[in-house]
């Protein structure tokens, strides 16, 4: 008996005709179960053989998940029990010092395997055949058409309803509701973030439990209705109440959409989609300025001020669209009806390395949430996003006031707010294209951050040149709203498994939006028009984001190097790999 090996228990093999046939096909396979050949035998499809089920395993400090004895279920290969014959030692032949002495007959290689459209296969997408009725390019285009446009429109309306208070303020909101004293306007902005932060994770859990189109459309109807009600408030208390419930209903929009996109695309495909979706915020800023300039002309129509019509009409638009989106918003790949069964199987296979097997395989429990936060990278991911939220919301909420300080009328202010948003959209898509093409994230996050810092530096140092200050606003918007989708995509797509991604994505957005509270109190009316305090705070938090990105890059790179040097095949089942997500030893982070 090998040194240090445990005595092998005497187990009476069960009679199984299928396994007996496999034993005859594998000439001499039963001899591998000798004590001198300790090891776990698995076929090429990760199906445990009957002989392997009787083999004791050595304890190893490098493999803490494996028991000292393993009696695995006796079953033939579920892919092709006749043709499949390749047997390998697992978890590590070097541990046991033996290799297979009696390989199977080469005649078996001539047999054809069955088509791999099954749902249990454990190979990666490179070994899965695209259905003959389509091509990979056509299938991705089909997914793009059914997923991205609807999510973009949904979040465009959500962001528009969230920040249109800045446009309403230009048309007299603060004057009519007496918000110019005691920082009431800033408090009205901040109250939104309290429920928005608290309900991020619960909302993603509900999205996973319910169908995404149902949960997201319900939330969409809710924040559209609340936005309409903002147009009818008569006092400060009414505004605070509506802003609070706006945060409740919008809490699930952003992390839910990012989570859903991550369930459809592989990591090297995701950045363009993430950036295009995220850029709906820049489109909302541009569209909101144009729309507000038009709606503002309705001032005093039917007895309502222009700022009230902004809330009423934009909220009504959201409510109407929510009814259509109940039928149009996408679900998880396993649940959609616009994919054929072979296409669904292929999509699940090609994504398996990123998120596991099924979106509805097991509900998220409190233990799952706790396990996610044992990973320090989760907290770094929150800091990356947190640092950029301060300048992003500072710009979204206060750029109209900053531009108005340059001497423009309300209508001119709304129109001048459009070009920086449009430039941010173009720059974000350009960076996303090269990030996906080069399959790299870190440098494509750091470069826009530097652009953002440059813009704030100009705003702090230049006060008499309004044209240069206006140009600096372009740099701020382009930098912040380009780096944010890169960071969110980088972090979300590095989270493997539905549970880790659902919790991690919600955590990043929820924790990050604490920065929105800081942003709203960084740009106070008493600091206008220079806003030196707000610009300085924004620079500090952007630098924090850059440092966090660097730390995250180092941690992911270190994890990849450690896994490259460690045991690759640790004998984990497909279910165990799914549960571990990106903590699976075979998983590699995108840098």
PDB file of C-alpha atoms in Angstrom, residues 13-245:
ATOM      1  CA  UNK A  13     -20.158  -3.614  -6.098  1.00  0.00           C
ATOM      2  CA  UNK A  14     -23.717  -3.276  -7.290  1.00  0.00           C
ATOM      3  CA  UNK A  15     -24.973  -5.126 -10.318  1.00  0.00           C
ATOM      4  CA  UNK A  16     -25.498  -2.692 -13.186  1.00  0.00           C
ATOM      5  CA  UNK A  17     -25.751  -3.874 -16.775  1.00  0.00           C
ATOM      6  CA  UNK A  18     -24.777  -0.505 -18.213  1.00  0.00           C
ATOM      7  CA  UNK A  19     -21.739  -0.264 -15.994  1.00  0.00           C
ATOM      8  CA  UNK A  20     -20.795  -3.842 -16.797  1.00  0.00           C
ATOM      9  CA  UNK A  21     -20.766  -2.924 -20.472  1.00  0.00           C
ATOM     10  CA  UNK A  22     -18.548   0.041 -19.685  1.00  0.00           C
ATOM     11  CA  UNK A  23     -16.222  -2.225 -17.740  1.00  0.00           C
ATOM     12  CA  UNK A  24     -15.876  -4.518 -20.754  1.00  0.00           C
ATOM     13  CA  UNK A  25     -15.253  -1.540 -23.023  1.00  0.00           C
ATOM     14  CA  UNK A  26     -12.589  -0.221 -20.657  1.00  0.00           C
ATOM     15  CA  UNK A  27     -10.258  -3.164 -20.862  1.00  0.00           C
ATOM     16  CA  UNK A  28      -8.522  -3.567 -17.539  1.00  0.00           C
ATOM     17  CA  UNK A  29     -10.292  -0.639 -15.930  1.00  0.00           C
ATOM     18  CA  UNK A  30     -11.107  -2.571 -12.772  1.00  0.00           C
ATOM     19  CA  UNK A  31      -7.393  -2.992 -12.115  1.00  0.00           C
ATOM     20  CA  UNK A  32      -7.059   0.723 -11.497  1.00  0.00           C
ATOM     21  CA  UNK A  33      -8.979   0.380  -8.244  1.00  0.00           C
ATOM     22  CA  UNK A  34      -6.028  -1.297  -6.586  1.00  0.00           C
ATOM     23  CA  UNK A  35      -4.602   0.455  -3.506  1.00  0.00           C
ATOM     24  CA  UNK A  36      -1.426   1.243  -5.449  1.00  0.00           C
ATOM     25  CA  UNK A  37      -3.484   3.241  -7.938  1.00  0.00           C
ATOM     26  CA  UNK A  38      -5.348   5.489  -5.529  1.00  0.00           C
ATOM     27  CA  UNK A  39      -7.203   8.185  -7.374  1.00  0.00           C
ATOM     28  CA  UNK A  40     -10.571   9.314  -8.638  1.00  0.00           C
ATOM     29  CA  UNK A  41     -11.573   8.180 -12.116  1.00  0.00           C
ATOM     30  CA  UNK A  42     -13.717  10.457 -14.219  1.00  0.00           C
ATOM     31  CA  UNK A  43     -14.662  10.237 -17.879  1.00  0.00           C
ATOM     32  CA  UNK A  44     -14.100  13.151 -20.257  1.00  0.00           C
ATOM     33  CA  UNK A  45     -17.582  14.472 -19.464  1.00  0.00           C
ATOM     34  CA  UNK A  46     -16.974  14.466 -15.699  1.00  0.00           C
ATOM     35  CA  UNK A  47     -19.169  11.403 -15.080  1.00  0.00           C
ATOM     36  CA  UNK A  48     -17.910   9.233 -12.231  1.00  0.00           C
ATOM     37  CA  UNK A  49     -17.383   5.581 -13.066  1.00  0.00           C
ATOM     38  CA  UNK A  50     -18.493   2.722 -10.813  1.00  0.00           C
ATOM     39  CA  UNK A  51     -14.907   1.714 -10.128  1.00  0.00           C
ATOM     40  CA  UNK A  52     -14.089   5.231  -9.051  1.00  0.00           C
ATOM     41  CA  UNK A  53     -16.930   5.212  -6.547  1.00  0.00           C
ATOM     42  CA  UNK A  54     -15.044   2.640  -4.474  1.00  0.00           C
ATOM     43  CA  UNK A  55     -11.692   4.409  -4.428  1.00  0.00           C
ATOM     44  CA  UNK A  56     -10.657   6.146  -1.174  1.00  0.00           C
ATOM     45  CA  UNK A  57      -9.195   9.612  -1.429  1.00  0.00           C
ATOM     46  CA  UNK A  58      -6.154  10.864   0.405  1.00  0.00           C
ATOM     47  CA  UNK A  59      -6.592  13.895   2.590  1.00  0.00           C
ATOM     48  CA  UNK A  60      -4.697  16.912   1.351  1.00  0.00           C
ATOM     49  CA  UNK A  61      -4.267  20.378   2.807  1.00  0.00           C
ATOM     50  CA  UNK A  62      -4.427  21.741  -0.743  1.00  0.00           C
ATOM     51  CA  UNK A  63      -7.868  20.245  -1.279  1.00  0.00           C
ATOM     52  CA  UNK A  64      -9.888  21.104   1.815  1.00  0.00           C
ATOM     53  CA  UNK A  65     -13.201  20.525   0.073  1.00  0.00           C
ATOM     54  CA  UNK A  66     -12.547  16.822  -0.560  1.00  0.00           C
ATOM     55  CA  UNK A  67     -13.400  14.240   2.138  1.00  0.00           C
ATOM     56  CA  UNK A  68     -11.012  11.493   3.133  1.00  0.00           C
ATOM     57  CA  UNK A  69     -13.411   8.939   1.715  1.00  0.00           C
ATOM     58  CA  UNK A  70     -15.667   9.482  -1.258  1.00  0.00           C
ATOM     59  CA  UNK A  71     -18.389   7.093  -2.325  1.00  0.00           C
ATOM     60  CA  UNK A  72     -19.703   8.698  -5.482  1.00  0.00           C
ATOM     61  CA  UNK A  73     -22.903   7.666  -7.254  1.00  0.00           C
ATOM     62  CA  UNK A  74     -22.533   4.804  -9.697  1.00  0.00           C
ATOM     63  CA  UNK A  75     -23.790   5.871 -13.103  1.00  0.00           C
ATOM     64  CA  UNK A  76     -22.647   5.731 -16.719  1.00  0.00           C
ATOM     65  CA  UNK A  77     -21.688   8.751 -18.785  1.00  0.00           C
ATOM     66  CA  UNK A  78     -24.761  10.872 -19.395  1.00  0.00           C
ATOM     67  CA  UNK A  79     -23.430  12.224 -22.708  1.00  0.00           C
ATOM     68  CA  UNK A  80     -22.546   9.014 -24.511  1.00  0.00           C
ATOM     69  CA  UNK A  81     -22.160   5.859 -22.367  1.00  0.00           C
ATOM     70  CA  UNK A  82     -20.879   3.829 -25.322  1.00  0.00           C
ATOM     71  CA  UNK A  83     -18.415   6.139 -27.016  1.00  0.00           C
ATOM     72  CA  UNK A  84     -17.060   7.930 -23.973  1.00  0.00           C
ATOM     73  CA  UNK A  85     -14.043   6.056 -22.681  1.00  0.00           C
ATOM     74  CA  UNK A  86     -11.332   8.539 -21.761  1.00  0.00           C
ATOM     75  CA  UNK A  87     -10.500   8.149 -18.073  1.00  0.00           C
ATOM     76  CA  UNK A  88      -8.199  10.403 -16.152  1.00  0.00           C
ATOM     77  CA  UNK A  89      -6.842  10.491 -12.607  1.00  0.00           C
ATOM     78  CA  UNK A  90      -8.356  13.189 -10.461  1.00  0.00           C
ATOM     79  CA  UNK A  91      -7.831  15.375  -8.525  1.00  0.00           C
ATOM     80  CA  UNK A  92      -4.099  15.266  -9.125  1.00  0.00           C
ATOM     81  CA  UNK A  93      -2.053  12.353 -10.422  1.00  0.00           C
ATOM     82  CA  UNK A  94       1.046  13.794  -8.802  1.00  0.00           C
ATOM     83  CA  UNK A  95      -0.577  13.303  -5.406  1.00  0.00           C
ATOM     84  CA  UNK A  96      -0.962   9.592  -5.925  1.00  0.00           C
ATOM     85  CA  UNK A  97       2.123   8.916  -8.014  1.00  0.00           C
ATOM     86  CA  UNK A  98       0.374   6.730 -10.595  1.00  0.00           C
ATOM     87  CA  UNK A  99      -1.061   7.086 -14.052  1.00  0.00           C
ATOM     88  CA  UNK A 100      -3.432   4.871 -15.975  1.00  0.00           C
ATOM     89  CA  UNK A 101      -1.647   1.680 -17.033  1.00  0.00           C
ATOM     90  CA  UNK A 102      -4.333   0.265 -19.295  1.00  0.00           C
ATOM     91  CA  UNK A 103      -5.707   2.907 -21.660  1.00  0.00           C
ATOM     92  CA  UNK A 104      -8.859   2.075 -23.575  1.00  0.00           C
ATOM     93  CA  UNK A 105      -8.796   0.679 -27.064  1.00  0.00           C
ATOM     94  CA  UNK A 106      -8.065   3.264 -29.801  1.00  0.00           C
ATOM     95  CA  UNK A 107     -10.927   1.739 -31.807  1.00  0.00           C
ATOM     96  CA  UNK A 108     -13.330   3.580 -29.533  1.00  0.00           C
ATOM     97  CA  UNK A 109     -12.066   6.922 -30.831  1.00  0.00           C
ATOM     98  CA  UNK A 110     -13.793   6.202 -34.119  1.00  0.00           C
ATOM     99  CA  UNK A 111     -17.245   6.397 -32.549  1.00  0.00           C
ATOM    100  CA  UNK A 112     -19.176   9.636 -32.831  1.00  0.00           C
ATOM    101  CA  UNK A 113     -20.357  11.502 -29.766  1.00  0.00           C
ATOM    102  CA  UNK A 114     -23.938  12.642 -29.455  1.00  0.00           C
ATOM    103  CA  UNK A 115     -24.825  16.306 -30.181  1.00  0.00           C
ATOM    104  CA  UNK A 116     -23.997  18.460 -27.165  1.00  0.00           C
ATOM    105  CA  UNK A 117     -27.263  20.275 -26.647  1.00  0.00           C
ATOM    106  CA  UNK A 118     -27.734  18.758 -23.203  1.00  0.00           C
ATOM    107  CA  UNK A 119     -28.111  20.921 -20.117  1.00  0.00           C
ATOM    108  CA  UNK A 120     -25.681  19.008 -17.924  1.00  0.00           C
ATOM    109  CA  UNK A 121     -22.523  19.219 -19.949  1.00  0.00           C
ATOM    110  CA  UNK A 122     -19.559  20.704 -18.138  1.00  0.00           C
ATOM    111  CA  UNK A 123     -17.315  21.728 -21.013  1.00  0.00           C
ATOM    112  CA  UNK A 124     -16.722  25.333 -21.877  1.00  0.00           C
ATOM    113  CA  UNK A 125     -18.298  27.032 -24.831  1.00  0.00           C
ATOM    114  CA  UNK A 126     -15.381  26.370 -27.136  1.00  0.00           C
ATOM    115  CA  UNK A 127     -16.423  22.702 -27.314  1.00  0.00           C
ATOM    116  CA  UNK A 128     -20.131  23.338 -27.871  1.00  0.00           C
ATOM    117  CA  UNK A 129     -21.480  23.446 -31.393  1.00  0.00           C
ATOM    118  CA  UNK A 130     -23.695  26.324 -32.446  1.00  0.00           C
ATOM    119  CA  UNK A 131     -27.104  25.082 -33.655  1.00  0.00           C
ATOM    120  CA  UNK A 132     -27.068  24.484 -37.434  1.00  0.00           C
ATOM    121  CA  UNK A 133     -30.077  26.773 -37.939  1.00  0.00           C
ATOM    122  CA  UNK A 134     -28.087  29.888 -37.010  1.00  0.00           C
ATOM    123  CA  UNK A 135     -24.581  31.248 -36.519  1.00  0.00           C
ATOM    124  CA  UNK A 136     -22.911  32.684 -33.464  1.00  0.00           C
ATOM    125  CA  UNK A 137     -22.977  36.187 -34.958  1.00  0.00           C
ATOM    126  CA  UNK A 138     -26.665  35.973 -35.824  1.00  0.00           C
ATOM    127  CA  UNK A 139     -27.514  34.598 -32.404  1.00  0.00           C
ATOM    128  CA  UNK A 140     -25.685  37.427 -30.603  1.00  0.00           C
ATOM    129  CA  UNK A 141     -27.418  39.959 -32.851  1.00  0.00           C
ATOM    130  CA  UNK A 142     -30.749  38.366 -31.981  1.00  0.00           C
ATOM    131  CA  UNK A 143     -29.956  38.628 -28.272  1.00  0.00           C
ATOM    132  CA  UNK A 144     -28.847  42.245 -28.685  1.00  0.00           C
ATOM    133  CA  UNK A 145     -32.123  43.108 -30.383  1.00  0.00           C
ATOM    134  CA  UNK A 146     -34.249  41.557 -27.634  1.00  0.00           C
ATOM    135  CA  UNK A 147     -32.221  42.638 -24.579  1.00  0.00           C
ATOM    136  CA  UNK A 148     -30.246  45.865 -24.924  1.00  0.00           C
ATOM    137  CA  UNK A 149     -32.747  48.342 -26.478  1.00  0.00           C
ATOM    138  CA  UNK A 150     -35.469  47.656 -23.920  1.00  0.00           C
ATOM    139  CA  UNK A 151     -33.111  47.868 -20.952  1.00  0.00           C
ATOM    140  CA  UNK A 152     -31.636  51.100 -22.323  1.00  0.00           C
ATOM    141  CA  UNK A 153     -35.051  52.717 -22.739  1.00  0.00           C
ATOM    142  CA  UNK A 154     -36.061  51.530 -19.281  1.00  0.00           C
ATOM    143  CA  UNK A 155     -33.019  53.024 -17.593  1.00  0.00           C
ATOM    144  CA  UNK A 156     -33.109  56.173 -19.713  1.00  0.00           C
ATOM    145  CA  UNK A 157     -36.568  56.870 -18.306  1.00  0.00           C
ATOM    146  CA  UNK A 158     -35.455  55.911 -14.789  1.00  0.00           C
ATOM    147  CA  UNK A 159     -32.479  58.273 -14.847  1.00  0.00           C
ATOM    148  CA  UNK A 160     -34.562  60.986 -16.481  1.00  0.00           C
ATOM    149  CA  UNK A 161     -37.172  60.779 -13.708  1.00  0.00           C
ATOM    150  CA  UNK A 162     -34.399  60.807 -11.115  1.00  0.00           C
ATOM    151  CA  UNK A 163     -32.483  63.897 -12.259  1.00  0.00           C
ATOM    152  CA  UNK A 164     -35.239  65.954 -13.898  1.00  0.00           C
ATOM    153  CA  UNK A 165     -35.489  67.784 -10.588  1.00  0.00           C
ATOM    154  CA  UNK A 166     -32.390  69.707 -11.719  1.00  0.00           C
ATOM    155  CA  UNK A 167     -34.219  70.857 -14.859  1.00  0.00           C
ATOM    156  CA  UNK A 168     -37.328  71.650 -12.821  1.00  0.00           C
ATOM    157  CA  UNK A 169     -35.237  73.748 -10.458  1.00  0.00           C
ATOM    158  CA  UNK A 170     -34.156  75.975 -13.342  1.00  0.00           C
ATOM    159  CA  UNK A 171     -37.842  76.726 -14.020  1.00  0.00           C
ATOM    160  CA  UNK A 172     -38.681  77.838 -10.479  1.00  0.00           C
ATOM    161  CA  UNK A 173     -39.099  74.736  -8.290  1.00  0.00           C
ATOM    162  CA  UNK A 174     -37.050  76.145  -5.407  1.00  0.00           C
ATOM    163  CA  UNK A 175     -38.774  79.521  -5.493  1.00  0.00           C
ATOM    164  CA  UNK A 176     -42.319  78.126  -5.414  1.00  0.00           C
ATOM    165  CA  UNK A 177     -41.688  75.486  -2.719  1.00  0.00           C
ATOM    166  CA  UNK A 178     -39.327  77.686  -0.666  1.00  0.00           C
ATOM    167  CA  UNK A 179     -36.295  75.409  -1.040  1.00  0.00           C
ATOM    168  CA  UNK A 180     -33.641  78.132  -0.999  1.00  0.00           C
ATOM    169  CA  UNK A 181     -33.240  78.145   2.794  1.00  0.00           C
ATOM    170  CA  UNK A 182     -31.611  75.609   5.100  1.00  0.00           C
ATOM    171  CA  UNK A 183     -30.285  73.595   2.138  1.00  0.00           C
ATOM    172  CA  UNK A 184     -33.771  72.214   1.526  1.00  0.00           C
ATOM    173  CA  UNK A 185     -33.082  71.542  -2.134  1.00  0.00           C
ATOM    174  CA  UNK A 186     -30.031  69.450  -1.235  1.00  0.00           C
ATOM    175  CA  UNK A 187     -32.043  67.554   1.380  1.00  0.00           C
ATOM    176  CA  UNK A 188     -34.699  66.761  -1.231  1.00  0.00           C
ATOM    177  CA  UNK A 189     -31.953  65.286  -3.395  1.00  0.00           C
ATOM    178  CA  UNK A 190     -30.452  63.286  -0.543  1.00  0.00           C
ATOM    179  CA  UNK A 191     -33.697  61.679   0.634  1.00  0.00           C
ATOM    180  CA  UNK A 192     -33.842  59.770  -2.641  1.00  0.00           C
ATOM    181  CA  UNK A 193     -30.651  57.859  -1.844  1.00  0.00           C
ATOM    182  CA  UNK A 194     -31.752  56.451   1.522  1.00  0.00           C
ATOM    183  CA  UNK A 195     -34.183  53.813   0.176  1.00  0.00           C
ATOM    184  CA  UNK A 196     -32.219  53.577  -3.064  1.00  0.00           C
ATOM    185  CA  UNK A 197     -29.216  52.264  -1.138  1.00  0.00           C
ATOM    186  CA  UNK A 198     -31.121  50.057   1.314  1.00  0.00           C
ATOM    187  CA  UNK A 199     -33.264  48.234  -1.247  1.00  0.00           C
ATOM    188  CA  UNK A 200     -30.581  47.393  -3.840  1.00  0.00           C
ATOM    189  CA  UNK A 201     -29.824  43.848  -2.633  1.00  0.00           C
ATOM    190  CA  UNK A 202     -33.444  42.929  -1.712  1.00  0.00           C
ATOM    191  CA  UNK A 203     -34.543  44.128  -5.136  1.00  0.00           C
ATOM    192  CA  UNK A 204     -32.027  41.918  -6.939  1.00  0.00           C
ATOM    193  CA  UNK A 205     -33.118  38.947  -4.831  1.00  0.00           C
ATOM    194  CA  UNK A 206     -36.735  39.595  -5.836  1.00  0.00           C
ATOM    195  CA  UNK A 207     -35.689  39.970  -9.464  1.00  0.00           C
ATOM    196  CA  UNK A 208     -34.047  36.559  -9.309  1.00  0.00           C
ATOM    197  CA  UNK A 209     -37.060  35.023  -7.577  1.00  0.00           C
ATOM    198  CA  UNK A 210     -39.577  36.587  -9.951  1.00  0.00           C
ATOM    199  CA  UNK A 211     -39.241  36.936 -13.703  1.00  0.00           C
ATOM    200  CA  UNK A 212     -37.173  40.049 -14.555  1.00  0.00           C
ATOM    201  CA  UNK A 213     -39.793  41.458 -16.921  1.00  0.00           C
ATOM    202  CA  UNK A 214     -42.422  41.286 -14.157  1.00  0.00           C
ATOM    203  CA  UNK A 215     -40.348  42.841 -11.384  1.00  0.00           C
ATOM    204  CA  UNK A 216     -38.714  45.530 -13.523  1.00  0.00           C
ATOM    205  CA  UNK A 217     -41.980  46.583 -15.172  1.00  0.00           C
ATOM    206  CA  UNK A 218     -43.668  46.854 -11.750  1.00  0.00           C
ATOM    207  CA  UNK A 219     -40.835  49.070 -10.515  1.00  0.00           C
ATOM    208  CA  UNK A 220     -41.021  51.082 -13.725  1.00  0.00           C
ATOM    209  CA  UNK A 221     -44.726  51.754 -13.267  1.00  0.00           C
ATOM    210  CA  UNK A 222     -44.061  52.730  -9.648  1.00  0.00           C
ATOM    211  CA  UNK A 223     -41.386  55.342 -10.250  1.00  0.00           C
ATOM    212  CA  UNK A 224     -43.294  56.746 -13.238  1.00  0.00           C
ATOM    213  CA  UNK A 225     -46.379  57.262 -11.083  1.00  0.00           C
ATOM    214  CA  UNK A 226     -44.352  58.858  -8.283  1.00  0.00           C
ATOM    215  CA  UNK A 227     -42.682  61.209 -10.782  1.00  0.00           C
ATOM    216  CA  UNK A 228     -46.110  62.354 -11.951  1.00  0.00           C
ATOM    217  CA  UNK A 229     -47.130  62.995  -8.344  1.00  0.00           C
ATOM    218  CA  UNK A 230     -44.095  65.257  -7.897  1.00  0.00           C
ATOM    219  CA  UNK A 231     -45.786  67.629 -10.299  1.00  0.00           C
ATOM    220  CA  UNK A 232     -48.687  68.081  -7.880  1.00  0.00           C
ATOM    221  CA  UNK A 233     -46.827  68.614  -4.585  1.00  0.00           C
ATOM    222  CA  UNK A 234     -47.640  71.850  -2.768  1.00  0.00           C
ATOM    223  CA  UNK A 235     -44.939  72.028  -0.118  1.00  0.00           C
ATOM    224  CA  UNK A 236     -41.523  70.848   1.000  1.00  0.00           C
ATOM    225  CA  UNK A 237     -42.896  67.839   2.920  1.00  0.00           C
ATOM    226  CA  UNK A 238     -44.744  66.591  -0.144  1.00  0.00           C
ATOM    227  CA  UNK A 239     -41.574  66.818  -2.222  1.00  0.00           C
ATOM    228  CA  UNK A 240     -39.612  64.832   0.374  1.00  0.00           C
ATOM    229  CA  UNK A 241     -42.276  62.102   0.423  1.00  0.00           C
ATOM    230  CA  UNK A 242     -42.336  61.676  -3.340  1.00  0.00           C
ATOM    231  CA  UNK A 243     -38.539  61.695  -3.586  1.00  0.00           C
ATOM    232  CA  UNK A 244     -38.357  58.957  -0.944  1.00  0.00           C
ATOM    233  CA  UNK A 245     -40.737  56.648  -2.802  1.00  0.00           C
TER     234      UNK A 245
END
